[in-house]
Amino acid sequence: MAAAAGMSALCRRLMGSLRLSGARPSLMAAGIPGLTPNLFLKSQAKVELLHQLKFLHTTLSRKGLEEFFDDPVNWGEKSVKSGDAWNIKQLRAKSSEDLHKLWYVLLKEKNMLLTLELESKRQLKPMPSPERLEKVEESMKNIDLVVREREIALRLLQTGHEKPVPGEWRHDFLGRTYWYSYKEWPIPWYLNKKYKKRKFYYLPHVERFIRLRLEQSLRTRARRQSLEKTKQKLLERKFPHLAIKSQSQ
Amino acid sequence: MQGEVWEAQQEERLQRGPLGDREQPHSESLRLSAHPEADLLRGGRAGAGAMRLSAVLAAARLPPGYRHGTWPPDTAAARRRNPPGQRRRRVLVEPIDSEEWKVFQGDTVQVLSGKDAGKQAMVTQVVRARNWVVVEGLNTHYRYIGGTYIASEAPLLLSQITLVDPEDRKPTEVQWRYTEEGERVRVSLRSGRIIPVPLQPRRDGIVPEQWIDGPKDTSVEDAMQKTYVPSLKTFEEEIMDAMDIVETRRAKKSYWY
């Protein structure tokens, strides 16, 4: 009896975890925001539990986990051939739906390759064809770029602004000027204690240090320019035709 | 006395606000488009995440006085010759614009000076960092490897090389010029003939003519197919329409500053 009770508790926990893993993909596909609450009710668990006891097995459900690994044909190969990464020109011709689908296909491929990379490190073996990862990353970067391009174009048309977040040039308490981009807050600035503590101005005694900083930057620029001049002189000494070319220019 | 004055000034500044003399700019909740729900779904599409270690290393800069050899910098031979922290005397290399570069792998060139002066052969390797060209079978020295002597080619400088006219098979000066179609080609100054740039092998070793698509590769027709229809909807809105997602939540008023 005790053994049966213990077994039933184990079954309940296992079935709970299996149902969770099984249910999530279907929810994602339906695209319903928020979870249906029925899954976690105990009454439903009991009904399914009695039904499932006949087919009890304690191995992990492999539903979907095989996608973390390559095609079994390629297991143990030294190299796997792969085509080129997706070009930006090719991606610009694709609709948003296609790009969305392609992103997730690439993401799953990237997960598979990362698993492979980690496993080869663990086994101290070279990863077969690591350029696949670079191609996948490049394709994903290109998709992001294309979507961002379209977003910027639309924003320029509708608002005339290029950046998604507005900002302005501000000083910090050390007198430095930097681009401050606005952040989203739930309360106005005059009620925001954290924001009011920040100082976007500098006191008069800082002006001396601003001048010193300016002198420092001018000094480094002058040093860099003189270094370039000495390098150019060295080159002209070794290659006299460069001196003639620069003189004619 | 002075302390009090300073404290009074501080009080005044605190009352004025974080921007001091300037007025605090305020903006209402930002909206990209008429569809208010789209904003809630933004922000999930960050970049591709952290780069892989090898990609980071590939992007890492070589040390300033790096002396290039005939091997790529990430090979074992290069790492043996240029261990990190090694500082050798700098070699002065004539600066040549990457657009002005005329010699490519696969070109036929004639050697002008050196041991094999006057002979023509194909270029097997180009090292732009040192203006080097390795020509097949010419300018060789012999190394003792594995019990026998093997001929290994020494690199030649660009100044010891000229390109060869394909029909004449005589050395010529070459210039980059534009054709009527707008294509940039190398033109031999003596005869006016175009010297075509030989097909460069790809870095991943793929030969496009012999390529057969694998199971995960998209076919050429599918990749070239145009499915984009320009519209005034954002990416997020189009996806919501495609997946029948209806956002009934309304964003609360937020402040941007």
PDB file of C-alpha atoms in Angstrom, chain B residues 7 9 11 13-14 16 109 111 116 134 141 145 157 167 176 181 191 199 230 237 250 252 256:
ATOM      1  CA  GLU B   7      25.106  75.016   1.069  1.00  0.00           C
ATOM      2  CA  GLN B   9      23.652  77.241  -3.552  1.00  0.00           C
ATOM      3  CA  GLU B  11      19.807  73.747  -1.946  1.00  0.00           C
ATOM      4  CA  ARG B  13      20.300  73.535  -7.338  1.00  0.00           C
ATOM      5  CA  LEU B  14      18.451  70.610  -5.807  1.00  0.00           C
ATOM      6  CA  ARG B  16      15.855  73.364  -9.622  1.00  0.00           C
ATOM      7  CA  VAL B 109      53.346  36.671 -63.769  1.00  0.00           C
ATOM      8  CA  VAL B 111      59.788  37.408 -62.469  1.00  0.00           C
ATOM      9  CA  ASP B 116      64.659  32.859 -61.890  1.00  0.00           C
ATOM     10  CA  VAL B 134      54.595  33.353 -53.997  1.00  0.00           C
ATOM     11  CA  HIS B 141      65.406  27.136 -52.014  1.00  0.00           C
ATOM     12  CA  ILE B 145      62.526  17.499 -44.597  1.00  0.00           C
ATOM     13  CA  LEU B 157      58.066  41.417 -53.632  1.00  0.00           C
ATOM     14  CA  GLU B 167      47.700  36.657 -75.637  1.00  0.00           C
ATOM     15  CA  TRP B 176      42.662  49.536 -63.331  1.00  0.00           C
ATOM     16  CA  GLU B 181      29.269  48.705 -68.628  1.00  0.00           C
ATOM     17  CA  SER B 191      48.245  46.421 -76.008  1.00  0.00           C
ATOM     18  CA  LEU B 199      38.380  33.239 -59.995  1.00  0.00           C
ATOM     19  CA  PRO B 230       5.931  46.645 -48.688  1.00  0.00           C
ATOM     20  CA  GLU B 237       2.078  43.932 -36.537  1.00  0.00           C
ATOM     21  CA  ARG B 250      -3.771  48.772 -23.514  1.00  0.00           C
ATOM     22  CA  LYS B 252      -0.466  52.393 -19.458  1.00  0.00           C
ATOM     23  CA  TRP B 256      10.159  59.211 -21.212  1.00  0.00           C
TER      24      TRP B 256
END
